[in-house]
Amino acid sequence: MLTYVKKMIVSLCALPIAAALGCSSFSSASHADDQEKDGNMLVVRIAEIEVHPEWLDAYLEAAGAVGAESVAKEPGVVCIFPMQRKDNPCLIRIVEIYRSEAAYKAHLTTSHFRKYKEGTPHMIKSLELVPMRPLDESGMKHIFNKQK
């Protein structure tokens, strides 16, 4: 269990760093304007997941792995940041940010996402994908840069 916890911490700590690298390519407001004209606005959502307690460790390992691999390998993935509620560790929230709808659709076809999606349904009690709208999309490039 301790080894697993160490792996999870390493995976989760790598996510803000990888996301910062991904966020660094958000450029000027003109880039945001170009995205809007092309219909390529960011796709942002929060996945609200409740995991069956007996599957919690296995689920955390799968979620940490897919998040870290997605951010590291997919240029269109800005952030996949899984978190647990402190008062109920079976309640997981994952902030997901993709550069565009096309990037999100490409993510769904990757082998690492398919492995996660096909390997975890029995672990999940409930899942809701909540679409979000950034209040300050131009400021998002700075979010993870403050993590040190």
PDB file of N, CA and C in Angstrom, residues 5 28 49 58 68 80 85 106 120 138 141 143:
ATOM      1  N   VAL A   5       0.877   4.391  -2.645  1.00  0.00           N
ATOM      2  CA  VAL A   5       0.682   5.789  -2.248  1.00  0.00           C
ATOM      3  C   VAL A   5       1.817   6.650  -2.796  1.00  0.00           C
ATOM      4  N   SER A  28      -1.144  34.547 -26.748  1.00  0.00           N
ATOM      5  CA  SER A  28      -1.803  35.827 -26.568  1.00  0.00           C
ATOM      6  C   SER A  28      -3.309  35.739 -26.734  1.00  0.00           C
ATOM      7  N   ILE A  49     -17.158  11.558  -9.589  1.00  0.00           N
ATOM      8  CA  ILE A  49     -17.169  10.098  -9.564  1.00  0.00           C
ATOM      9  C   ILE A  49     -17.272   9.611  -8.131  1.00  0.00           C
ATOM     10  N   ALA A  58      -7.582   0.374  -6.491  1.00  0.00           N
ATOM     11  CA  ALA A  58      -7.406   0.055  -7.912  1.00  0.00           C
ATOM     12  C   ALA A  58      -7.854   1.224  -8.784  1.00  0.00           C
ATOM     13  N   ALA A  68      -1.782  11.122 -15.829  1.00  0.00           N
ATOM     14  CA  ALA A  68      -0.379  11.455 -16.072  1.00  0.00           C
ATOM     15  C   ALA A  68       0.008  11.156 -17.517  1.00  0.00           C
ATOM     16  N   ILE A  80      -5.428  17.101 -16.676  1.00  0.00           N
ATOM     17  CA  ILE A  80      -6.311  16.098 -16.080  1.00  0.00           C
ATOM     18  C   ILE A  80      -5.812  15.970 -14.655  1.00  0.00           C
ATOM     19  N   ARG A  85     -12.108  13.804  -2.159  1.00  0.00           N
ATOM     20  CA  ARG A  85     -12.626  14.582  -1.038  1.00  0.00           C
ATOM     21  C   ARG A  85     -11.981  14.084   0.243  1.00  0.00           C
ATOM     22  N   ALA A 106     -10.002  13.208 -29.726  1.00  0.00           N
ATOM     23  CA  ALA A 106      -8.773  12.437 -29.947  1.00  0.00           C
ATOM     24  C   ALA A 106      -8.368  11.699 -28.664  1.00  0.00           C
ATOM     25  N   THR A 120     -12.452   0.139 -15.693  1.00  0.00           N
ATOM     26  CA  THR A 120     -12.947   0.693 -14.421  1.00  0.00           C
ATOM     27  C   THR A 120     -14.467   0.726 -14.210  1.00  0.00           C
ATOM     28  N   SER A 138      -8.434  33.525 -20.690  1.00  0.00           N
ATOM     29  CA  SER A 138      -7.109  34.078 -20.997  1.00  0.00           C
ATOM     30  C   SER A 138      -6.161  33.953 -19.803  1.00  0.00           C
ATOM     31  N   LYS A 141      -3.531  30.287 -18.590  1.00  0.00           N
ATOM     32  CA  LYS A 141      -2.126  29.937 -18.839  1.00  0.00           C
ATOM     33  C   LYS A 141      -1.262  30.134 -17.598  1.00  0.00           C
ATOM     34  N   ILE A 143      -2.357  29.435 -14.373  1.00  0.00           N
ATOM     35  CA  ILE A 143      -2.863  28.665 -13.228  1.00  0.00           C
ATOM     36  C   ILE A 143      -1.792  27.762 -12.626  1.00  0.00           C
TER      37      ILE A 143
END
